[in-house]
């Protein structure tokens, strides 16, 4: 694997870790919103509606971020398996055809 690809994979992995932390923060914010809703449910029904809207938006963003994290992890897994497959072929004296420009 070239240095550029390794750098790109490492950057994707670091981005995935950052996104996972963001999803965790959103999850704790969601828990906080649920707690606030139970406290203010009887006092202000409009505040409850605003919180519900905010929760729906946060969940949609969290789902998008989780999808990005899963894609990055899957990409990293494919790269690892590709390297392993190349090594196995190299050990048997075979290789992939790579067109050089």
PDB file of N, CA and C in Angstrom:
ATOM      1  N   UNK A   1       0.862  -1.166   0.000  1.00  0.00           N
ATOM      2  CA  UNK A   1       0.000   0.000   0.000  1.00  0.00           C
ATOM      3  C   UNK A   1       0.912   1.234   0.000  1.00  0.00           C
ATOM      4  N   UNK A   2       0.583   2.176  -0.826  1.00  0.00           N
ATOM      5  CA  UNK A   2       1.414   3.363  -0.936  1.00  0.00           C
ATOM      6  C   UNK A   2       1.254   4.246   0.301  1.00  0.00           C
ATOM      7  N   UNK A   3       2.196   5.144   0.471  1.00  0.00           N
ATOM      8  CA  UNK A   3       2.179   6.054   1.619  1.00  0.00           C
ATOM      9  C   UNK A   3       0.958   6.950   1.565  1.00  0.00           C
ATOM     10  N   UNK A   4       0.583   7.379   0.359  1.00  0.00           N
ATOM     11  CA  UNK A   4      -0.592   8.246   0.216  1.00  0.00           C
ATOM     12  C   UNK A   4      -1.862   7.540   0.659  1.00  0.00           C
ATOM     13  N   UNK A   5      -1.982   6.274   0.255  1.00  0.00           N
ATOM     14  CA  UNK A   5      -3.176   5.517   0.641  1.00  0.00           C
ATOM     15  C   UNK A   5      -3.206   5.301   2.152  1.00  0.00           C
ATOM     16  N   UNK A   6      -2.047   4.987   2.716  1.00  0.00           N
ATOM     17  CA  UNK A   6      -1.990   4.787   4.161  1.00  0.00           C
ATOM     18  C   UNK A   6      -2.365   6.078   4.889  1.00  0.00           C
ATOM     19  N   UNK A   7      -1.890   7.208   4.377  1.00  0.00           N
ATOM     20  CA  UNK A   7      -2.225   8.495   4.985  1.00  0.00           C
ATOM     21  C   UNK A   7      -3.714   8.754   4.880  1.00  0.00           C
ATOM     22  N   UNK A   8      -4.279   8.466   3.700  1.00  0.00           N
ATOM     23  CA  UNK A   8      -5.713   8.670   3.504  1.00  0.00           C
ATOM     24  C   UNK A   8      -6.536   7.772   4.427  1.00  0.00           C
ATOM     25  N   UNK A   9      -6.121   6.504   4.553  1.00  0.00           N
ATOM     26  CA  UNK A   9      -6.851   5.575   5.423  1.00  0.00           C
ATOM     27  C   UNK A   9      -6.753   6.038   6.867  1.00  0.00           C
ATOM     28  N   UNK A  10      -5.563   6.495   7.271  1.00  0.00           N
ATOM     29  CA  UNK A  10      -5.393   6.993   8.634  1.00  0.00           C
ATOM     30  C   UNK A  10      -6.257   8.230   8.881  1.00  0.00           C
ATOM     31  N   UNK A  11      -6.307   9.132   7.901  1.00  0.00           N
ATOM     32  CA  UNK A  11      -7.152  10.320   8.039  1.00  0.00           C
ATOM     33  C   UNK A  11      -8.613   9.938   8.139  1.00  0.00           C
ATOM     34  N   UNK A  12      -9.043   8.976   7.329  1.00  0.00           N
ATOM     35  CA  UNK A  12     -10.438   8.514   7.388  1.00  0.00           C
ATOM     36  C   UNK A  12     -10.741   7.891   8.745  1.00  0.00           C
ATOM     37  N   UNK A  13      -9.771   7.139   9.255  1.00  0.00           N
ATOM     38  CA  UNK A  13      -9.977   6.509  10.556  1.00  0.00           C
ATOM     39  C   UNK A  13     -10.085   7.566  11.649  1.00  0.00           C
ATOM     40  N   UNK A  14      -9.210   8.584  11.619  1.00  0.00           N
ATOM     41  CA  UNK A  14      -9.265   9.650  12.615  1.00  0.00           C
ATOM     42  C   UNK A  14     -10.590  10.418  12.513  1.00  0.00           C
ATOM     43  N   UNK A  15     -11.046  10.649  11.269  1.00  0.00           N
ATOM     44  CA  UNK A  15     -12.324  11.330  11.068  1.00  0.00           C
ATOM     45  C   UNK A  15     -13.458  10.481  11.627  1.00  0.00           C
ATOM     46  N   UNK A  16     -13.366   9.162  11.423  1.00  0.00           N
ATOM     47  CA  UNK A  16     -14.398   8.259  11.931  1.00  0.00           C
ATOM     48  C   UNK A  16     -14.437   8.293  13.457  1.00  0.00           C
ATOM     49  N   UNK A  17     -13.265   8.330  14.096  1.00  0.00           N
ATOM     50  CA  UNK A  17     -13.238   8.415  15.556  1.00  0.00           C
ATOM     51  C   UNK A  17     -13.857   9.723  16.036  1.00  0.00           C
ATOM     52  N   UNK A  18     -13.558  10.819  15.335  1.00  0.00           N
ATOM     53  CA  UNK A  18     -14.155  12.107  15.694  1.00  0.00           C
ATOM     54  C   UNK A  18     -15.658  12.083  15.548  1.00  0.00           C
ATOM     55  N   UNK A  19     -16.137  11.458  14.476  1.00  0.00           N
ATOM     56  CA  UNK A  19     -17.578  11.376  14.259  1.00  0.00           C
ATOM     57  C   UNK A  19     -18.246  10.516  15.316  1.00  0.00           C
ATOM     58  N   UNK A  20     -17.566   9.441  15.728  1.00  0.00           N
ATOM     59  CA  UNK A  20     -18.130   8.595  16.775  1.00  0.00           C
ATOM     60  C   UNK A  20     -18.257   9.377  18.082  1.00  0.00           C
ATOM     61  N   UNK A  21     -17.261  10.187  18.408  1.00  0.00           N
ATOM     62  CA  UNK A  21     -17.346  11.015  19.616  1.00  0.00           C
ATOM     63  C   UNK A  21     -18.512  11.985  19.516  1.00  0.00           C
ATOM     64  N   UNK A  22     -18.721  12.535  18.299  1.00  0.00           N
ATOM     65  CA  UNK A  22     -19.823  13.463  18.104  1.00  0.00           C
ATOM     66  C   UNK A  22     -21.164  12.764  18.319  1.00  0.00           C
ATOM     67  N   UNK A  23     -21.283  11.538  17.822  1.00  0.00           N
ATOM     68  CA  UNK A  23     -22.518  10.771  18.005  1.00  0.00           C
ATOM     69  C   UNK A  23     -22.744  10.501  19.494  1.00  0.00           C
ATOM     70  N   UNK A  24     -21.680  10.192  20.217  1.00  0.00           N
ATOM     71  CA  UNK A  24     -21.809   9.967  21.660  1.00  0.00           C
ATOM     72  C   UNK A  24     -22.285  11.232  22.379  1.00  0.00           C
ATOM     73  N   UNK A  25     -21.762  12.397  21.962  1.00  0.00           N
ATOM     74  CA  UNK A  25     -22.215  13.657  22.570  1.00  0.00           C
ATOM     75  C   UNK A  25     -23.690  13.891  22.262  1.00  0.00           C
ATOM     76  N   UNK A  26     -24.107  13.605  21.033  1.00  0.00           N
ATOM     77  CA  UNK A  26     -25.520  13.770  20.684  1.00  0.00           C
ATOM     78  C   UNK A  26     -26.392  12.830  21.504  1.00  0.00           C
ATOM     79  N   UNK A  27     -25.892  11.627  21.748  1.00  0.00           N
ATOM     80  CA  UNK A  27     -26.665  10.678  22.551  1.00  0.00           C
ATOM     81  C   UNK A  27     -26.852  11.206  23.966  1.00  0.00           C
ATOM     82  N   UNK A  28     -25.794  11.759  24.554  1.00  0.00           N
ATOM     83  CA  UNK A  28     -25.936  12.311  25.903  1.00  0.00           C
ATOM     84  C   UNK A  28     -26.851  13.536  25.892  1.00  0.00           C
ATOM     85  N   UNK A  29     -26.794  14.334  24.827  1.00  0.00           N
ATOM     86  CA  UNK A  29     -27.697  15.476  24.709  1.00  0.00           C
ATOM     87  C   UNK A  29     -29.144  15.002  24.600  1.00  0.00           C
ATOM     88  N   UNK A  30     -29.346  13.929  23.882  1.00  0.00           N
ATOM     89  CA  UNK A  30     -30.687  13.348  23.752  1.00  0.00           C
ATOM     90  C   UNK A  30     -31.209  12.912  25.120  1.00  0.00           C
ATOM     91  N   UNK A  31     -30.352  12.270  25.896  1.00  0.00           N
ATOM     92  CA  UNK A  31     -30.744  11.850  27.246  1.00  0.00           C
ATOM     93  C   UNK A  31     -31.095  13.066  28.094  1.00  0.00           C
ATOM     94  N   UNK A  32     -30.305  14.121  27.969  1.00  0.00           N
ATOM     95  CA  UNK A  32     -30.581  15.347  28.716  1.00  0.00           C
ATOM     96  C   UNK A  32     -31.921  15.949  28.295  1.00  0.00           C
ATOM     97  N   UNK A  33     -32.192  15.940  26.991  1.00  0.00           N
ATOM     98  CA  UNK A  33     -33.478  16.465  26.501  1.00  0.00           C
ATOM     99  C   UNK A  33     -34.643  15.661  27.061  1.00  0.00           C
ATOM    100  N   UNK A  34     -34.496  14.344  27.098  1.00  0.00           N
ATOM    101  CA  UNK A  34     -35.575  13.519  27.666  1.00  0.00           C
ATOM    102  C   UNK A  34     -35.799  13.856  29.130  1.00  0.00           C
ATOM    103  N   UNK A  35     -34.726  14.064  29.866  1.00  0.00           N
ATOM    104  CA  UNK A  35     -34.838  14.424  31.270  1.00  0.00           C
ATOM    105  C   UNK A  35     -35.526  15.778  31.429  1.00  0.00           C
ATOM    106  N   UNK A  36     -35.161  16.743  30.599  1.00  0.00           N
ATOM    107  CA  UNK A  36     -35.788  18.066  30.653  1.00  0.00           C
ATOM    108  C   UNK A  36     -37.270  17.992  30.293  1.00  0.00           C
ATOM    109  N   UNK A  37     -37.593  17.120  29.342  1.00  0.00           N
ATOM    110  CA  UNK A  37     -39.000  16.990  28.947  1.00  0.00           C
ATOM    111  C   UNK A  37     -39.859  16.517  30.105  1.00  0.00           C
ATOM    112  N   UNK A  38     -39.362  15.570  30.880  1.00  0.00           N
ATOM    113  CA  UNK A  38     -40.175  15.067  31.991  1.00  0.00           C
ATOM    114  C   UNK A  38     -40.385  16.144  33.047  1.00  0.00           C
ATOM    115  N   UNK A  39     -39.392  17.042  33.204  1.00  0.00           N
ATOM    116  CA  UNK A  39     -39.540  18.108  34.192  1.00  0.00           C
ATOM    117  C   UNK A  39     -40.532  19.182  33.752  1.00  0.00           C
ATOM    118  N   UNK A  40     -40.477  19.532  32.486  1.00  0.00           N
ATOM    119  CA  UNK A  40     -41.280  20.670  32.034  1.00  0.00           C
ATOM    120  C   UNK A  40     -42.525  20.264  31.250  1.00  0.00           C
ATOM    121  N   UNK A  41     -42.864  19.015  31.308  1.00  0.00           N
ATOM    122  CA  UNK A  41     -43.992  18.529  30.518  1.00  0.00           C
ATOM    123  C   UNK A  41     -45.292  19.246  30.879  1.00  0.00           C
ATOM    124  N   UNK A  42     -45.526  19.461  32.122  1.00  0.00           N
ATOM    125  CA  UNK A  42     -46.796  20.065  32.545  1.00  0.00           C
ATOM    126  C   UNK A  42     -46.749  21.586  32.510  1.00  0.00           C
ATOM    127  N   UNK A  43     -45.533  22.153  32.586  1.00  0.00           N
ATOM    128  CA  UNK A  43     -45.436  23.611  32.668  1.00  0.00           C
ATOM    129  C   UNK A  43     -45.562  24.290  31.317  1.00  0.00           C
ATOM    130  N   UNK A  44     -44.887  23.775  30.300  1.00  0.00           N
ATOM    131  CA  UNK A  44     -44.856  24.480  29.029  1.00  0.00           C
ATOM    132  C   UNK A  44     -44.928  23.487  27.862  1.00  0.00           C
ATOM    133  N   UNK A  45     -46.130  23.262  27.327  1.00  0.00           N
ATOM    134  CA  UNK A  45     -46.245  22.296  26.229  1.00  0.00           C
ATOM    135  C   UNK A  45     -45.524  22.751  24.951  1.00  0.00           C
ATOM    136  N   UNK A  46     -45.377  24.064  24.733  1.00  0.00           N
ATOM    137  CA  UNK A  46     -44.674  24.526  23.536  1.00  0.00           C
ATOM    138  C   UNK A  46     -43.176  24.233  23.625  1.00  0.00           C
ATOM    139  N   UNK A  47     -42.635  24.302  24.832  1.00  0.00           N
ATOM    140  CA  UNK A  47     -41.223  23.966  25.010  1.00  0.00           C
ATOM    141  C   UNK A  47     -41.001  22.485  24.709  1.00  0.00           C
ATOM    142  N   UNK A  48     -41.970  21.660  25.076  1.00  0.00           N
ATOM    143  CA  UNK A  48     -41.880  20.224  24.789  1.00  0.00           C
ATOM    144  C   UNK A  48     -41.838  20.004  23.282  1.00  0.00           C
ATOM    145  N   UNK A  49     -42.690  20.719  22.552  1.00  0.00           N
ATOM    146  CA  UNK A  49     -42.697  20.572  21.094  1.00  0.00           C
ATOM    147  C   UNK A  49     -41.370  21.010  20.486  1.00  0.00           C
ATOM    148  N   UNK A  50     -40.808  22.103  20.992  1.00  0.00           N
ATOM    149  CA  UNK A  50     -39.512  22.559  20.493  1.00  0.00           C
ATOM    150  C   UNK A  50     -38.416  21.536  20.776  1.00  0.00           C
ATOM    151  N   UNK A  51     -38.457  20.952  21.974  1.00  0.00           N
ATOM    152  CA  UNK A  51     -37.460  19.935  22.325  1.00  0.00           C
ATOM    153  C   UNK A  51     -37.613  18.694  21.454  1.00  0.00           C
ATOM    154  N   UNK A  52     -38.841  18.307  21.192  1.00  0.00           N
ATOM    155  CA  UNK A  52     -39.056  17.143  20.340  1.00  0.00           C
ATOM    156  C   UNK A  52     -38.508  17.389  18.941  1.00  0.00           C
ATOM    157  N   UNK A  53     -38.734  18.585  18.418  1.00  0.00           N
ATOM    158  CA  UNK A  53     -38.196  18.936  17.108  1.00  0.00           C
ATOM    159  C   UNK A  53     -36.669  18.899  17.123  1.00  0.00           C
ATOM    160  N   UNK A  54     -36.079  19.453  18.181  1.00  0.00           N
ATOM    161  CA  UNK A  54     -34.613  19.444  18.299  1.00  0.00           C
ATOM    162  C   UNK A  54     -34.091  18.017  18.388  1.00  0.00           C
ATOM    163  N   UNK A  55     -34.795  17.169  19.120  1.00  0.00           N
ATOM    164  CA  UNK A  55     -34.372  15.766  19.231  1.00  0.00           C
ATOM    165  C   UNK A  55     -34.442  15.065  17.887  1.00  0.00           C
ATOM    166  N   UNK A  56     -35.499  15.304  17.127  1.00  0.00           N
ATOM    167  CA  UNK A  56     -35.631  14.674  15.814  1.00  0.00           C
ATOM    168  C   UNK A  56     -34.503  15.098  14.891  1.00  0.00           C
ATOM    169  N   UNK A  57     -34.163  16.386  14.920  1.00  0.00           N
ATOM    170  CA  UNK A  57     -33.065  16.869  14.090  1.00  0.00           C
ATOM    171  C   UNK A  57     -31.734  16.256  14.522  1.00  0.00           C
ATOM    172  N   UNK A  58     -31.505  16.178  15.828  1.00  0.00           N
ATOM    173  CA  UNK A  58     -30.266  15.599  16.328  1.00  0.00           C
ATOM    174  C   UNK A  58     -30.161  14.123  15.988  1.00  0.00           C
ATOM    175  N   UNK A  59     -31.267  13.410  16.073  1.00  0.00           N
ATOM    176  CA  UNK A  59     -31.245  11.991  15.722  1.00  0.00           C
ATOM    177  C   UNK A  59     -30.954  11.796  14.237  1.00  0.00           C
ATOM    178  N   UNK A  60     -31.509  12.650  13.395  1.00  0.00           N
ATOM    179  CA  UNK A  60     -31.234  12.556  11.961  1.00  0.00           C
ATOM    180  C   UNK A  60     -29.752  12.801  11.693  1.00  0.00           C
ATOM    181  N   UNK A  61     -29.184  13.814  12.351  1.00  0.00           N
ATOM    182  CA  UNK A  61     -27.754  14.085  12.184  1.00  0.00           C
ATOM    183  C   UNK A  61     -26.904  12.946  12.746  1.00  0.00           C
ATOM    184  N   UNK A  62     -27.317  12.395  13.874  1.00  0.00           N
ATOM    185  CA  UNK A  62     -26.572  11.283  14.473  1.00  0.00           C
ATOM    186  C   UNK A  62     -26.580  10.076  13.551  1.00  0.00           C
ATOM    187  N   UNK A  63     -27.720   9.806  12.915  1.00  0.00           N
ATOM    188  CA  UNK A  63     -27.792   8.680  11.982  1.00  0.00           C
ATOM    189  C   UNK A  63     -26.865   8.894  10.793  1.00  0.00           C
ATOM    190  N   UNK A  64     -26.802  10.130  10.289  1.00  0.00           N
ATOM    191  CA  UNK A  64     -25.886  10.425   9.181  1.00  0.00           C
ATOM    192  C   UNK A  64     -24.443  10.218   9.601  1.00  0.00           C
ATOM    193  N   UNK A  65     -24.097  10.706  10.790  1.00  0.00           N
ATOM    194  CA  UNK A  65     -22.725  10.576  11.266  1.00  0.00           C
ATOM    195  C   UNK A  65     -22.375   9.111  11.517  1.00  0.00           C
ATOM    196  N   UNK A  66     -23.299   8.365  12.060  1.00  0.00           N
ATOM    197  CA  UNK A  66     -23.058   6.945  12.301  1.00  0.00           C
ATOM    198  C   UNK A  66     -22.835   6.209  10.984  1.00  0.00           C
ATOM    199  N   UNK A  67     -23.588   6.574   9.961  1.00  0.00           N
ATOM    200  CA  UNK A  67     -23.398   5.976   8.645  1.00  0.00           C
ATOM    201  C   UNK A  67     -21.993   6.272   8.111  1.00  0.00           C
ATOM    202  N   UNK A  68     -21.531   7.505   8.314  1.00  0.00           N
ATOM    203  CA  UNK A  68     -20.185   7.857   7.868  1.00  0.00           C
ATOM    204  C   UNK A  68     -19.121   7.067   8.629  1.00  0.00           C
ATOM    205  N   UNK A  69     -19.328   6.876   9.923  1.00  0.00           N
ATOM    206  CA  UNK A  69     -18.385   6.104  10.726  1.00  0.00           C
ATOM    207  C   UNK A  69     -18.338   4.658  10.240  1.00  0.00           C
ATOM    208  N   UNK A  70     -19.501   4.096   9.985  1.00  0.00           N
ATOM    209  CA  UNK A  70     -19.561   2.704   9.507  1.00  0.00           C
ATOM    210  C   UNK A  70     -18.923   2.563   8.130  1.00  0.00           C
ATOM    211  N   UNK A  71     -19.135   3.542   7.253  1.00  0.00           N
ATOM    212  CA  UNK A  71     -18.512   3.500   5.931  1.00  0.00           C
ATOM    213  C   UNK A  71     -16.991   3.545   6.034  1.00  0.00           C
ATOM    214  N   UNK A  72     -16.478   4.406   6.909  1.00  0.00           N
ATOM    215  CA  UNK A  72     -15.028   4.519   7.076  1.00  0.00           C
ATOM    216  C   UNK A  72     -14.452   3.214   7.622  1.00  0.00           C
ATOM    217  N   UNK A  73     -15.139   2.611   8.580  1.00  0.00           N
ATOM    218  CA  UNK A  73     -14.672   1.342   9.145  1.00  0.00           C
ATOM    219  C   UNK A  73     -14.707   0.244   8.093  1.00  0.00           C
ATOM    220  N   UNK A  74     -15.758   0.220   7.278  1.00  0.00           N
ATOM    221  CA  UNK A  74     -15.857  -0.776   6.220  1.00  0.00           C
ATOM    222  C   UNK A  74     -14.767  -0.572   5.182  1.00  0.00           C
ATOM    223  N   UNK A  75     -14.484   0.672   4.836  1.00  0.00           N
ATOM    224  CA  UNK A  75     -13.416   0.967   3.885  1.00  0.00           C
ATOM    225  C   UNK A  75     -12.070   0.481   4.433  1.00  0.00           C
ATOM    226  N   UNK A  76     -11.838   0.717   5.703  1.00  0.00           N
ATOM    227  CA  UNK A  76     -10.595   0.276   6.313  1.00  0.00           C
ATOM    228  C   UNK A  76     -10.506  -1.251   6.302  1.00  0.00           C
ATOM    229  N   UNK A  77     -11.608  -1.924   6.568  1.00  0.00           N
ATOM    230  CA  UNK A  77     -11.634  -3.388   6.541  1.00  0.00           C
ATOM    231  C   UNK A  77     -11.329  -3.908   5.143  1.00  0.00           C
ATOM    232  N   UNK A  78     -11.935  -3.293   4.112  1.00  0.00           N
ATOM    233  CA  UNK A  78     -11.665  -3.711   2.739  1.00  0.00           C
ATOM    234  C   UNK A  78     -10.204  -3.516   2.370  1.00  0.00           C
ATOM    235  N   UNK A  79      -9.623  -2.412   2.796  1.00  0.00           N
ATOM    236  CA  UNK A  79      -8.208  -2.161   2.514  1.00  0.00           C
ATOM    237  C   UNK A  79      -7.334  -3.222   3.173  1.00  0.00           C
ATOM    238  N   UNK A  80      -7.653  -3.575   4.405  1.00  0.00           N
ATOM    239  CA  UNK A  80      -6.884  -4.583   5.129  1.00  0.00           C
ATOM    240  C   UNK A  80      -6.990  -5.940   4.432  1.00  0.00           C
ATOM    241  N   UNK A  81      -8.214  -6.315   4.048  1.00  0.00           N
ATOM    242  CA  UNK A  81      -8.406  -7.588   3.358  1.00  0.00           C
ATOM    243  C   UNK A  81      -7.708  -7.606   2.006  1.00  0.00           C
ATOM    244  N   UNK A  82      -7.703  -6.478   1.305  1.00  0.00           N
ATOM    245  CA  UNK A  82      -7.024  -6.377   0.023  1.00  0.00           C
ATOM    246  C   UNK A  82      -5.526  -6.592   0.205  1.00  0.00           C
ATOM    247  N   UNK A  83      -4.955  -5.978   1.225  1.00  0.00           N
ATOM    248  CA  UNK A  83      -3.527  -6.152   1.498  1.00  0.00           C
ATOM    249  C   UNK A  83      -3.211  -7.604   1.847  1.00  0.00           C
ATOM    250  N   UNK A  84      -4.083  -8.216   2.631  1.00  0.00           N
ATOM    251  CA  UNK A  84      -3.884  -9.611   3.005  1.00  0.00           C
ATOM    252  C   UNK A  84      -3.955 -10.504   1.764  1.00  0.00           C
ATOM    253  N   UNK A  85      -4.894 -10.232   0.879  1.00  0.00           N
ATOM    254  CA  UNK A  85      -5.036 -11.011  -0.342  1.00  0.00           C
ATOM    255  C   UNK A  85      -3.812 -10.844  -1.235  1.00  0.00           C
ATOM    256  N   UNK A  86      -3.303  -9.625  -1.336  1.00  0.00           N
ATOM    257  CA  UNK A  86      -2.097  -9.391  -2.132  1.00  0.00           C
ATOM    258  C   UNK A  86      -0.919 -10.156  -1.550  1.00  0.00           C
ATOM    259  N   UNK A  87      -0.803 -10.161  -0.235  1.00  0.00           N
ATOM    260  CA  UNK A  87       0.304 -10.874   0.399  1.00  0.00           C
ATOM    261  C   UNK A  87       0.202 -12.375   0.146  1.00  0.00           C
ATOM    262  N   UNK A  88      -1.009 -12.921   0.226  1.00  0.00           N
ATOM    263  CA  UNK A  88      -1.197 -14.345  -0.050  1.00  0.00           C
ATOM    264  C   UNK A  88      -0.833 -14.677  -1.491  1.00  0.00           C
ATOM    265  N   UNK A  89      -1.216 -13.817  -2.428  1.00  0.00           N
ATOM    266  CA  UNK A  89      -0.851 -14.040  -3.827  1.00  0.00           C
ATOM    267  C   UNK A  89       0.661 -13.939  -4.020  1.00  0.00           C
ATOM    268  N   UNK A  90       1.271 -12.977  -3.346  1.00  0.00           N
ATOM    269  CA  UNK A  90       2.721 -12.784  -3.460  1.00  0.00           C
ATOM    270  C   UNK A  90       3.461 -14.023  -2.953  1.00  0.00           C
ATOM    271  N   UNK A  91       2.945 -14.647  -1.907  1.00  0.00           N
ATOM    272  CA  UNK A  91       3.588 -15.838  -1.353  1.00  0.00           C
ATOM    273  C   UNK A  91       3.503 -17.019  -2.310  1.00  0.00           C
ATOM    274  N   UNK A  92       2.454 -17.053  -3.138  1.00  0.00           N
ATOM    275  CA  UNK A  92       2.327 -18.141  -4.116  1.00  0.00           C
ATOM    276  C   UNK A  92       2.972 -17.777  -5.446  1.00  0.00           C
ATOM    277  N   UNK A  93       3.565 -16.582  -5.530  1.00  0.00           N
ATOM    278  CA  UNK A  93       4.244 -16.177  -6.754  1.00  0.00           C
ATOM    279  C   UNK A  93       3.326 -15.548  -7.774  1.00  0.00           C
ATOM    280  N   UNK A  94       2.181 -15.102  -7.359  1.00  0.00           N
ATOM    281  CA  UNK A  94       1.226 -14.460  -8.260  1.00  0.00           C
ATOM    282  C   UNK A  94       1.033 -13.008  -7.835  1.00  0.00           C
ATOM    283  N   UNK A  95       0.387 -12.242  -8.698  1.00  0.00           N
ATOM    284  CA  UNK A  95       0.162 -10.829  -8.354  1.00  0.00           C
ATOM    285  C   UNK A  95      -1.002 -10.297  -9.157  1.00  0.00           C
ATOM    286  N   UNK A  96      -1.502  -9.130  -8.755  1.00  0.00           N
ATOM    287  CA  UNK A  96      -2.524  -8.417  -9.498  1.00  0.00           C
ATOM    288  C   UNK A  96      -1.897  -7.731 -10.702  1.00  0.00           C
ATOM    289  N   UNK A  97      -2.641  -7.616 -11.774  1.00  0.00           N
ATOM    290  CA  UNK A  97      -2.179  -6.846 -12.913  1.00  0.00           C
ATOM    291  C   UNK A  97      -2.466  -5.377 -12.644  1.00  0.00           C
ATOM    292  N   UNK A  98      -1.434  -4.545 -12.715  1.00  0.00           N
ATOM    293  CA  UNK A  98      -1.583  -3.107 -12.497  1.00  0.00           C
ATOM    294  C   UNK A  98      -1.044  -2.400 -13.734  1.00  0.00           C
ATOM    295  N   UNK A  99      -1.920  -1.647 -14.396  1.00  0.00           N
ATOM    296  CA  UNK A  99      -1.500  -0.934 -15.590  1.00  0.00           C
ATOM    297  C   UNK A  99      -0.775   0.337 -15.177  1.00  0.00           C
ATOM    298  N   UNK A 100       0.426   0.494 -15.697  1.00  0.00           N
ATOM    299  CA  UNK A 100       1.206   1.682 -15.386  1.00  0.00           C
ATOM    300  C   UNK A 100       1.090   2.664 -16.516  1.00  0.00           C
ATOM    301  N   UNK A 101       0.831   3.880 -16.171  1.00  0.00           N
ATOM    302  CA  UNK A 101       0.670   4.916 -17.190  1.00  0.00           C
ATOM    303  C   UNK A 101       1.918   5.704 -17.378  1.00  0.00           C
TER     304      UNK A 101
END
